[in-house]
Amino acid sequence: MRRLTACVAVLMLALTLIPLGGCSDEGLDFGVRPENRARPVELVLLENGRPDPSVLAEEQVVRRGNGEEPSTLDPHRADGVPAAHILRDLFEGLTTISSSGQIVPGAALRWNISRDARTYTFYLRRDLSWSNGEPLNASDFVYSLRRALHPDTASASAAALLPIANAREVLAGELPIEDLGVALLDDEFTLQITLTGPTPYFLGLMASPVAYPVNRRNVEAFGELFSMPGNLVSNGAFTLNEWVPRTRIVLEKNPLYREARDTLIERVFYIPVEEASAEVNRFRVGELDWTSEVPSNQFAWLQKNYPDELVISPWTGSYFLGFNLTQEPFVDNPSLRMALILAIDREIITDKVTRFGERPSYSLVPPGIDGYVPFTPEYADWTQDERNHEARRLLEQAGYSDANPLHLEIRYNTSGNHKKIALAVASMWKQVLGVSTSLVNEEYRVFLQNRQQKIVTRVFRAGWISDYNDPYSFLELFRTGHRGNDYGYSNSTFDALLDEVGTERVRARRERLMFEAERVLMTDNVIIPIYSHVSKRLVNPHLRGWQPNVLDHHPTRFMYLLRSRGALSSASPSAVDAVSQAASVEAEAPPPPEGALPSPETAGPQADEVDDEDSSERIEQENGEGGS
Amino acid sequence: MALLDVTGLEVEFETPEGTVRAVSNLDFHLEEGETLAIVGESGAGKSQMMMAIMGLLAENGRARGSALYRGADLLGMTARELNAIRGNQIAMIFQDPMTSLNPYMTIEQQMTEVIMHHRKLKRDEARAQAVEMLRAVRIPDAEERIRQYPHEYSGGMRQRVMIAMGLLCEPELLIADEPSTALDVTVQAQITQLVRELREQAGMSIILITHDLAVVADIADRVMVMYAGEVVECGSAEDIFYNPQHPYTRGLLDSVPRLDRASDQDLHAIPGNPPNLLDLPVGCNFRDRCDEAREECREPPPVWRDETGRMSRCVLPMEGGKRVDPDGTGPESRATNSASRENRE
Amino acid sequence: MRQEGLLQLAASRLIGLVPTLLVLITISFFLIRLAPGGPFDAEMAAPPEIRANLEAKYHLDEPLLAQYFRYLGEVIAFDFGPSFQYKDWTVNELIARGFPISATIGGLAMLLAFFAGVLIGVFAALRQNTASDYTVMGIAMLGISIPNFVVAPLLILVLAIYGGWLPASGWDWTWQRGLLPVVTLALPAIAYIARLTRGSMIEVLHSNYIRTARAKGLPERTVILRHALKPTLLPVISYMGPATAALITGSVVVERIYSIPGLGSYFVQGALNRDYTLVMGVVVFYGMIIILFNFIVDLLYAWLNPRIRYDEGE
Ligand SMILES: Nc1ncnc2c1ncn2[C@@H]1O[C@H](COP(=O)(O)OP(=O)(O)OP(=O)(O)O)[C@@H](O)[C@H]1O
Ligand code: SF4
Ligand SMILES: [Mg+2]
């Protein structure tokens, strides 16, 4: 009996000790230990803008946290941000983006846009090859665009390619695939794409995954499995080496890439981490160099404790609430809508409610997109008291009072953030206007369906994050009948302005037209602007070469890792090398960057072969109409 | 020296309602080869008295006093010492044959483990002996049936298995707690017959707890009558049957019209119920039900003894008996051993 | 006769499972399809042409009943079809990759929970109502009441981030990455099994056959291990069936927090994304696993408990 209980006691003790197995002699420390995080050496650049080899870490392996598991690595069928990050490393479109997010020549060396903005002619580089060594030319792009739009491919992202002539008919199976407005011109290196109408962001579109080339022989040989490691042939800076679902995707440098000499990173790990806080944890123990985001509830803490690692920058995204203009009480009731817009104190929402570095917004287009300065309504300069005062006046004008109280609902999809914002908005309406608001939260897909049907919704969670560095991609959502128009908004002046934007070639004119369109939209009170998104992530300070940009696109090929201070050999500040997935990677010296080709940024400006004289004439002619 | 000599035994149970005094000031002894029958109504404390001696009280039970087995106090032994005696020199058969065998082990496992443990026999030898013993208690196809589980046996067979198991180590003392009560009449008779045969063959000492006065008359050398935790009368079987002294004993005997069929119902023929053990009355415990009750019975009744060892606890004088201390024994002989069973384990 | 009883029992139970599975498949098939929202809904609605192509590709354009019978046919062939969401993988592949991980973590957690829980429970039962009993069971109560999503981040913070002894999360079949998830998953089960064992053991110790065993002069250890343990474990075993099934099919919370590519998160992801094939595949697979484990437990129970074995065999 006594022995038995002794046995039990010993075993229990052993059990409690198991989690401590393999502990080092370090004690537990609940403080933050920034001094333990290695610091990189000072960056030294050569004349060509590339880093001096002496400051580089020996092992150029970057581990990027990547959010959710990518849907697929078939560029034509992929959707979602995580897949796009990986595909931008694997492939290159006719155009591509620079480290600062600008459109620069990719597979095409230069291009020509017709005066009516409906025909794009791309002149491809002549020395391109696939990662398997086969040459790559314009017919690969013809094949690929046709494949992306083929009914059998059933690509959801093909919707982006609808501006191409006959794309809709081809998708619907009404026209043969050969009728798609994509053709070889003169030789194997000239590609002409015809559009149904002007599409301002078309060059940006050509840099996105759905417009990437896929290798025909590869696709035909492996079918849907062509995007698996070992099968996938690509044309980007990296090739696919390994894919363990929801564990890691490993890319290796592609030596045949046209700028392989400037690509310093040898290997990229994309680690899907669904839980944002898990990503932060893995960053903190040194398993990741880069996180896809940071959880909002840790933002303040990280700001304080990881100031060097936390990177925040404007992003092409706006968060707003929408009005369903097709249902009472919002039909033809702009003063009611304005009252509701005014009564919200955006500063309080960003500073006290969401608190993760977003910026209060008074308009649709977020700041920082391609130099565009968004429209600012008059009330943006008022104090909140003034706004509240005006809001009450407008509400009364709309016919609501204590005797005839207004009851509203805000519908949103289940998420802590949406809920917090809806709660804040509802309480502001209550406080300022005495409007009672019920909150309706729905599961995401249910919410999407309701929002698109425009029947049960009144005020609803909306917002847009664009893939294009172009204000137009925000404005077009409000065109009459646009499939993103869940507001039921229709204004012919607005539509006409957007038509003009489509064909306008002179930047200043185009911006003015878009500004005017945004002004029309905002004075029609279709949305309640709340804030503009920022991208925020933790980045290993050793990792350089990338730049914050509004698109939040960060191709790995621009990146490199600096050496740690006082350490010549150690590559990264990994705390758990023994179990790190990257630990087995053999170190390899980076290629010497002397005589490097001009970087994409410098190549960009000389590429656009637009004859601007003609375009500017048109601007003068149409100026009068635009202002009306 | 008596084989078993119990003095001043008290058994108490701590319950949420209070202390249940199941056995108080109990003295008795058992000579080698003797068969002692203990009778009394349900709840009289017969079983708990034996449990206390065997160290088998429930956790909430405490035993005081002493129980000398060949001079060694069972109540003061360590678990190891006690285990060397239990199942080996003293075997006990329980009241409820249906639940006293482990339903998850075969009869073979349960039987062989006793001799393998105490006699250090090998499995085969143990098995052979177990089969032989099962045959002795007249289990048919013992060779086969030993591999079965208890639920494959009838109640009577299970009790026979219990008896066989108890006899495996050829104990000096067999305590049989109502070995036949839960069984039907014919089986009861068989079991009783079995015990009688065994006694004759092996010459064991037996303590037989029973309601069945017919059995008592048949096989007991001496009879001890218990009421509300106390011995009220004790004497040779003949004396008790033909010359009962205590009003309770007389009541018991009167309520048995036919000696071949005793049951609880018959015993309850004495009107009224035993006293509440949580709150025993001062004076005679039987007072409320006694035909002879009188004023003096409010005091603890005196104890009468004679030289044959006969004893009675009543204000009524016992034939040929001498009046002793009202508590039966001197206070100094009680409370000599208050070590609780629990502390020893 | 005893062997036959077991076999017969096994066979009859197995046949009984077929209708259960069929009901499961039918109900979940129609439930997920009737749920509002579809697999191709996005922030911006897909144009009708694209929606039509997608529906044609996944046969969603067929009448619902035709889809149902098509699906039944596929399930019989053990083909759960392609995942809508993880387009490069079939549901079979995803299950084949996710399940071994979930099963390993869940199985180890259950093993740990079983041994630790039984030890603690027996320990407490033998010291019933003493200070050590109350301490141990108090800790066990904490184990039940503190949810995984609190325990896991705590373990990560102490052992991975500040201690630096273990990786923070992720999966690669090393014990370092498995340890915390296993422990996190096991904790509530340890607590539950400890309580179950304690209660059961106390009850068994009060039974008459234990008194018999003691009366035989067997040492206490033999009494506990040989006589009391088996009946004590019966309720634990019947708990273990559904519990093991639940653990090895993957805990969504633990898998998310530790970034483990197990089966649990596939189910949730699939349901949220209306990935019909993935949800159905996981549900049917779960169903089979749960039924299988209840079946195993029935057999184990019958094997442990001779009375059941006998009754069924008659
Ligand atoms: N664990 C216990 N806790 C409290 N009281 C108990 C406990 N065990 C026995 N008792 C009480 O002790 C008294 C004596 O019980 P015991 O079993 O000795 O009676 P008995 O004479 O054997 O009766 P029967 O003829 O019914 O077997 C009874 O009143 C019973 O309720
Ligand atoms: S002492 Fe009195 S009450 Fe008790 S048995 Fe004797 S006569 Fe009856
Ligand atoms: Mg009894």
Short mmCIF file of C-alpha atoms in Angstrom, two decimals, chain A residues 8-334:
data_model
loop_
_atom_site.label_atom_id
_atom_site.label_comp_id
_atom_site.label_asym_id
_atom_site.label_seq_id
_atom_site.Cartn_x
_atom_site.Cartn_y
_atom_site.Cartn_z
CA VAL A 8 2.03 7.04 -7.80
CA ALA A 9 3.69 10.05 -6.24
CA VAL A 10 6.94 9.55 -8.15
CA LEU A 11 5.11 9.13 -11.43
CA MET A 12 3.07 12.23 -10.83
CA LEU A 13 6.17 14.20 -10.10
CA ALA A 14 7.71 12.88 -13.29
CA LEU A 15 4.67 13.98 -15.23
CA THR A 16 4.81 17.49 -13.96
CA LEU A 17 8.46 17.61 -14.93
CA ILE A 18 7.96 16.45 -18.50
CA PRO A 19 7.26 19.88 -19.92
CA LEU A 20 10.57 21.06 -18.51
CA GLY A 21 12.54 18.31 -20.23
CA GLY A 22 15.59 19.52 -22.05
CA CYS A 23 15.70 22.83 -20.29
CA SER A 24 18.81 24.90 -20.54
CA ASP A 25 20.48 26.57 -17.62
CA GLU A 26 18.70 29.81 -18.38
CA GLY A 27 16.14 30.71 -15.77
CA LEU A 28 12.61 31.76 -16.50
CA ASP A 29 12.42 35.41 -17.30
CA PHE A 30 9.11 37.12 -17.72
CA GLY A 31 10.57 40.39 -18.84
CA VAL A 32 11.18 41.36 -22.42
CA ARG A 33 14.80 40.94 -23.34
CA PRO A 34 15.48 43.17 -26.31
CA GLU A 35 19.22 42.95 -25.66
CA ASN A 36 19.03 39.30 -26.65
CA ARG A 37 17.78 40.13 -30.08
CA ALA A 38 20.78 40.41 -32.33
CA ARG A 39 21.21 43.66 -34.19
CA PRO A 40 22.31 43.88 -37.82
CA VAL A 41 25.43 45.68 -38.95
CA GLU A 42 25.18 49.06 -40.64
CA LEU A 43 24.04 48.71 -44.24
CA VAL A 44 26.65 49.69 -46.81
CA LEU A 45 25.44 50.19 -50.38
CA LEU A 46 27.46 50.01 -53.56
CA GLU A 47 27.04 52.63 -56.30
CA ASN A 48 24.46 50.47 -58.09
CA GLY A 49 22.22 50.53 -55.04
CA ARG A 50 22.93 46.92 -54.11
CA PRO A 51 24.37 46.02 -50.71
CA ASP A 52 28.08 45.58 -50.16
CA PRO A 53 28.80 41.82 -49.90
CA SER A 54 30.70 42.37 -46.67
CA VAL A 55 27.55 43.31 -44.77
CA LEU A 56 25.52 40.34 -45.95
CA ALA A 57 24.74 37.34 -43.81
CA GLU A 58 26.28 34.14 -44.99
CA GLU A 59 23.01 32.34 -45.21
CA GLN A 60 20.46 34.13 -47.36
CA VAL A 61 17.34 32.27 -46.30
CA VAL A 62 14.19 34.17 -45.50
CA ARG A 63 11.25 32.75 -43.61
CA ARG A 64 8.03 34.56 -44.28
CA GLY A 65 4.89 34.04 -42.23
CA ASN A 66 2.10 33.92 -44.76
CA GLY A 67 -1.28 33.81 -43.05
CA GLU A 68 -3.67 31.21 -44.35
CA GLU A 69 -2.72 28.27 -46.51
CA PRO A 70 -2.69 29.38 -50.17
CA SER A 71 -5.69 28.20 -52.12
CA THR A 72 -3.56 26.89 -54.98
CA LEU A 73 -0.29 27.68 -56.72
CA ASP A 74 -1.99 27.62 -60.09
CA PRO A 75 -1.73 31.37 -60.77
CA HIS A 76 -4.90 31.40 -62.82
CA ARG A 77 -7.12 29.80 -60.24
CA ALA A 78 -5.50 31.25 -57.14
CA ASP A 79 -7.30 33.77 -55.03
CA GLY A 80 -6.46 35.44 -51.76
CA VAL A 81 -3.45 37.33 -50.51
CA PRO A 82 -1.34 34.37 -49.27
CA ALA A 83 -1.24 32.68 -52.66
CA ALA A 84 -0.47 35.97 -54.39
CA HIS A 85 2.61 36.55 -52.22
CA ILE A 86 4.06 33.20 -53.23
CA LEU A 87 3.04 33.48 -56.87
CA ARG A 88 4.77 36.86 -57.20
CA ASP A 89 7.99 35.08 -56.29
CA LEU A 90 7.38 32.16 -58.59
CA PHE A 91 6.12 33.96 -61.69
CA GLU A 92 6.48 37.18 -63.59
CA GLY A 93 3.82 38.78 -65.74
CA LEU A 94 4.23 41.08 -68.70
CA THR A 95 4.58 43.84 -66.17
CA THR A 96 5.76 43.49 -62.63
CA ILE A 97 6.13 45.68 -59.60
CA SER A 98 9.19 47.30 -58.14
CA SER A 99 10.11 47.08 -54.50
CA SER A 100 8.23 50.34 -54.00
CA GLY A 101 5.11 48.95 -55.64
CA GLN A 102 5.40 50.73 -58.99
CA ILE A 103 4.49 49.04 -62.26
CA VAL A 104 7.70 48.27 -64.14
CA PRO A 105 8.55 46.10 -67.14
CA GLY A 106 8.45 42.40 -66.44
CA ALA A 107 8.48 39.85 -69.23
CA ALA A 108 7.66 42.73 -71.53
CA LEU A 109 10.48 45.16 -72.00
CA ARG A 110 8.17 47.93 -73.17
CA TRP A 111 4.62 48.48 -74.34
CA ASN A 112 2.42 50.71 -76.37
CA ILE A 113 -1.08 51.83 -75.50
CA SER A 114 -3.38 52.91 -78.30
CA ARG A 115 -4.97 56.31 -78.14
CA ASP A 116 -8.38 54.89 -77.36
CA ALA A 117 -6.77 52.93 -74.52
CA ARG A 118 -8.23 49.74 -75.93
CA THR A 119 -5.20 48.14 -77.47
CA TYR A 120 -2.05 47.26 -75.57
CA THR A 121 0.97 46.06 -77.45
CA PHE A 122 3.65 44.39 -75.39
CA TYR A 123 7.19 43.87 -76.66
CA LEU A 124 8.71 40.95 -74.83
CA ARG A 125 12.30 40.53 -73.80
CA ARG A 126 14.04 38.16 -76.17
CA ASP A 127 16.17 36.22 -73.75
CA LEU A 128 13.52 34.89 -71.40
CA SER A 129 13.34 31.30 -70.35
CA TRP A 130 11.28 29.05 -68.14
CA SER A 131 12.82 27.57 -65.05
CA ASN A 132 13.30 24.31 -66.99
CA GLY A 133 15.36 26.11 -69.61
CA GLU A 134 12.73 26.25 -72.35
CA PRO A 135 12.47 29.63 -74.02
CA LEU A 136 9.54 31.82 -73.09
CA ASN A 137 7.83 34.05 -75.61
CA ALA A 138 4.59 35.81 -76.43
CA SER A 139 2.79 32.62 -77.45
CA ASP A 140 3.14 31.45 -73.85
CA PHE A 141 1.18 34.52 -72.81
CA VAL A 142 -1.45 33.90 -75.45
CA TYR A 143 -1.82 30.36 -74.21
CA SER A 144 -1.93 31.46 -70.60
CA LEU A 145 -4.50 34.21 -70.96
CA ARG A 146 -6.67 31.84 -72.94
CA ARG A 147 -6.28 29.21 -70.28
CA ALA A 148 -7.17 31.66 -67.52
CA LEU A 149 -10.41 32.47 -69.30
CA HIS A 150 -11.24 28.97 -70.49
CA PRO A 151 -14.55 27.71 -69.04
CA ASP A 152 -12.87 24.43 -68.03
CA THR A 153 -10.32 26.25 -65.93
CA ALA A 154 -13.24 27.67 -63.93
CA SER A 155 -11.12 30.40 -62.47
CA ALA A 156 -12.83 32.77 -60.07
CA SER A 157 -10.11 35.38 -60.46
CA ALA A 158 -10.63 35.40 -64.24
CA ALA A 159 -13.23 38.06 -63.51
CA ALA A 160 -10.34 40.51 -63.45
CA LEU A 161 -9.61 39.69 -67.10
CA LEU A 162 -13.11 40.58 -68.28
CA PRO A 163 -11.91 43.88 -69.79
CA ILE A 164 -10.18 41.83 -72.50
CA ALA A 165 -12.22 41.75 -75.70
CA ASN A 166 -14.58 38.77 -75.92
CA ALA A 167 -13.53 37.55 -72.51
CA ARG A 168 -17.11 37.35 -71.30
CA GLU A 169 -18.24 35.41 -74.35
CA VAL A 170 -15.33 33.04 -74.06
CA LEU A 171 -16.01 32.47 -70.39
CA ALA A 172 -19.66 31.81 -71.15
CA GLY A 173 -18.63 29.35 -73.86
CA GLU A 174 -20.37 31.46 -76.51
CA LEU A 175 -17.24 32.12 -78.51
CA PRO A 176 -14.29 29.84 -79.16
CA ILE A 177 -11.23 30.56 -77.08
CA GLU A 178 -9.35 31.72 -80.17
CA ASP A 179 -11.63 34.74 -80.39
CA LEU A 180 -10.22 36.19 -77.18
CA GLY A 181 -8.66 39.59 -77.79
CA VAL A 182 -5.14 38.34 -77.31
CA ALA A 183 -2.93 37.87 -80.34
CA LEU A 184 0.63 37.50 -81.49
CA LEU A 185 1.73 40.39 -83.63
CA ASP A 186 4.50 40.19 -86.28
CA ASP A 187 6.73 37.81 -84.35
CA GLU A 188 6.97 35.58 -81.31
CA PHE A 189 7.89 38.52 -79.12
CA THR A 190 5.06 40.93 -79.70
CA LEU A 191 1.72 40.50 -78.01
CA GLN A 192 -1.37 42.52 -78.62
CA ILE A 193 -4.25 42.63 -76.19
CA THR A 194 -7.50 44.25 -77.20
CA LEU A 195 -9.90 45.48 -74.55
CA THR A 196 -13.63 46.01 -74.61
CA GLY A 197 -13.14 49.42 -73.07
CA PRO A 198 -10.55 51.55 -71.38
CA THR A 199 -9.22 49.89 -68.26
CA PRO A 200 -7.03 52.26 -66.31
CA TYR A 201 -5.31 49.67 -64.16
CA PHE A 202 -4.70 47.22 -66.97
CA LEU A 203 -0.90 47.40 -66.64
CA GLY A 204 -1.30 46.60 -62.95
CA LEU A 205 -3.58 43.74 -63.88
CA MET A 206 -0.89 42.29 -66.12
CA ALA A 207 1.37 42.10 -63.05
CA SER A 208 -1.15 40.01 -61.11
CA PRO A 209 -1.24 36.21 -60.87
CA VAL A 210 -4.21 35.65 -63.15
CA ALA A 211 -2.16 37.16 -65.99
CA TYR A 212 0.99 35.13 -65.29
CA PRO A 213 2.26 32.78 -67.93
CA VAL A 214 2.08 29.06 -67.34
CA ASN A 215 4.10 26.54 -69.27
CA ARG A 216 1.84 24.84 -71.77
CA ARG A 217 3.69 21.54 -71.97
CA ASN A 218 3.84 21.42 -68.21
CA VAL A 219 0.12 22.05 -67.82
CA GLU A 220 -0.78 19.58 -70.48
CA ALA A 221 1.48 16.91 -69.00
CA PHE A 222 0.31 17.16 -65.41
CA GLY A 223 -3.17 18.63 -65.65
CA GLU A 224 -4.34 20.09 -62.39
CA LEU A 225 -1.28 18.73 -60.64
CA PHE A 226 1.04 20.94 -62.65
CA SER A 227 1.38 23.34 -59.72
CA MET A 228 2.84 20.68 -57.43
CA PRO A 229 6.50 20.72 -56.45
CA GLY A 230 8.53 18.80 -58.96
CA ASN A 231 5.99 19.56 -61.69
CA LEU A 232 5.73 23.31 -61.59
CA VAL A 233 7.71 25.19 -64.21
CA SER A 234 7.71 28.92 -63.62
CA ASN A 235 9.40 32.07 -64.88
CA GLY A 236 9.91 34.10 -61.72
CA ALA A 237 12.85 34.70 -59.44
CA PHE A 238 12.19 31.48 -57.54
CA THR A 239 11.08 27.95 -58.21
CA LEU A 240 8.85 25.71 -56.15
CA ASN A 241 10.83 23.18 -54.18
CA GLU A 242 8.57 21.77 -51.51
CA TRP A 243 4.99 22.07 -50.37
CA VAL A 244 3.74 20.53 -47.17
CA PRO A 245 0.16 21.74 -46.85
CA ARG A 246 -0.36 24.11 -43.95
CA THR A 247 3.21 23.59 -42.88
CA ARG A 248 5.55 25.18 -45.37
CA ILE A 249 6.19 26.06 -48.98
CA VAL A 250 9.83 26.26 -49.91
CA LEU A 251 11.09 28.19 -52.91
CA GLU A 252 14.62 28.11 -54.30
CA LYS A 253 16.32 30.80 -56.28
CA ASN A 254 15.79 30.37 -59.99
CA PRO A 255 19.23 30.72 -61.65
CA LEU A 256 17.55 31.19 -65.02
CA TYR A 257 15.54 34.20 -63.96
CA ARG A 258 16.44 37.27 -65.96
CA GLU A 259 17.69 39.10 -62.89
CA ALA A 260 19.08 36.10 -61.05
CA ARG A 261 22.35 37.90 -60.60
CA ASP A 262 20.65 40.48 -58.45
CA THR A 263 18.60 38.04 -56.48
CA LEU A 264 20.40 37.54 -53.19
CA ILE A 265 17.97 35.35 -51.31
CA GLU A 266 18.73 31.72 -51.98
CA ARG A 267 15.72 30.14 -50.39
CA VAL A 268 12.34 31.34 -49.20
CA PHE A 269 10.16 29.57 -46.67
CA TYR A 270 6.53 30.53 -46.76
CA ILE A 271 5.05 29.40 -43.47
CA PRO A 272 1.27 29.45 -43.29
CA VAL A 273 0.20 30.52 -39.82
CA GLU A 274 -3.53 30.97 -39.52
CA GLU A 275 -3.47 32.49 -36.07
CA ALA A 276 -1.90 35.96 -36.08
CA SER A 277 -0.73 35.59 -32.50
CA ALA A 278 0.99 32.29 -33.34
CA GLU A 279 2.82 34.13 -36.09
CA VAL A 280 4.02 36.74 -33.63
CA ASN A 281 5.16 34.02 -31.25
CA ARG A 282 7.14 32.33 -33.95
CA PHE A 283 8.67 35.63 -34.92
CA ARG A 284 9.65 36.29 -31.33
CA VAL A 285 11.45 32.98 -30.96
CA GLY A 286 13.25 33.68 -34.23
CA GLU A 287 11.47 31.16 -36.42
CA LEU A 288 10.14 33.80 -38.78
CA ASP A 289 11.76 36.85 -40.35
CA TRP A 290 8.49 38.33 -41.48
CA THR A 291 4.90 38.10 -40.38
CA SER A 292 1.90 38.52 -42.62
CA GLU A 293 0.23 40.74 -40.02
CA VAL A 294 0.09 41.38 -36.30
CA PRO A 295 -2.98 40.72 -34.16
CA SER A 296 -4.76 43.93 -33.25
CA ASN A 297 -4.82 43.13 -29.54
CA GLN A 298 -1.03 42.95 -29.45
CA PHE A 299 -0.44 46.04 -31.51
CA ALA A 300 0.17 48.46 -28.66
CA TRP A 301 2.39 46.01 -26.85
CA LEU A 302 4.48 45.33 -29.92
CA GLN A 303 4.75 49.02 -30.64
CA LYS A 304 6.35 49.45 -27.26
CA ASN A 305 8.49 46.34 -27.15
CA TYR A 306 9.37 45.74 -30.79
CA PRO A 307 9.66 49.25 -32.19
CA ASP A 308 12.43 48.30 -34.60
CA GLU A 309 10.63 45.24 -35.89
CA LEU A 310 7.10 46.58 -36.21
CA VAL A 311 6.60 48.13 -39.62
CA ILE A 312 3.45 50.12 -40.35
CA SER A 313 2.64 51.68 -43.67
CA PRO A 314 -0.42 52.86 -45.59
CA TRP A 315 -2.21 50.18 -47.52
CA THR A 316 -4.64 50.28 -50.43
CA GLY A 317 -7.57 49.56 -48.23
CA SER A 318 -10.55 51.44 -46.83
CA TYR A 319 -12.88 50.39 -44.07
CA PHE A 320 -16.32 51.85 -44.25
CA LEU A 321 -19.96 51.09 -43.64
CA GLY A 322 -22.36 51.07 -46.53
CA PHE A 323 -25.95 52.22 -46.92
CA ASN A 324 -28.37 50.11 -48.86
CA LEU A 325 -29.86 52.85 -51.01
CA THR A 326 -32.58 50.59 -52.36
CA GLN A 327 -34.36 50.16 -49.02
CA GLU A 328 -36.06 52.55 -46.62
CA PRO A 329 -35.17 54.64 -44.75
CA PHE A 330 -32.26 55.40 -47.05
CA VAL A 331 -33.98 55.72 -50.42
CA ASP A 332 -33.53 59.33 -51.58
CA ASN A 333 -32.70 60.45 -48.08
CA PRO A 334 -29.24 62.04 -48.27
#
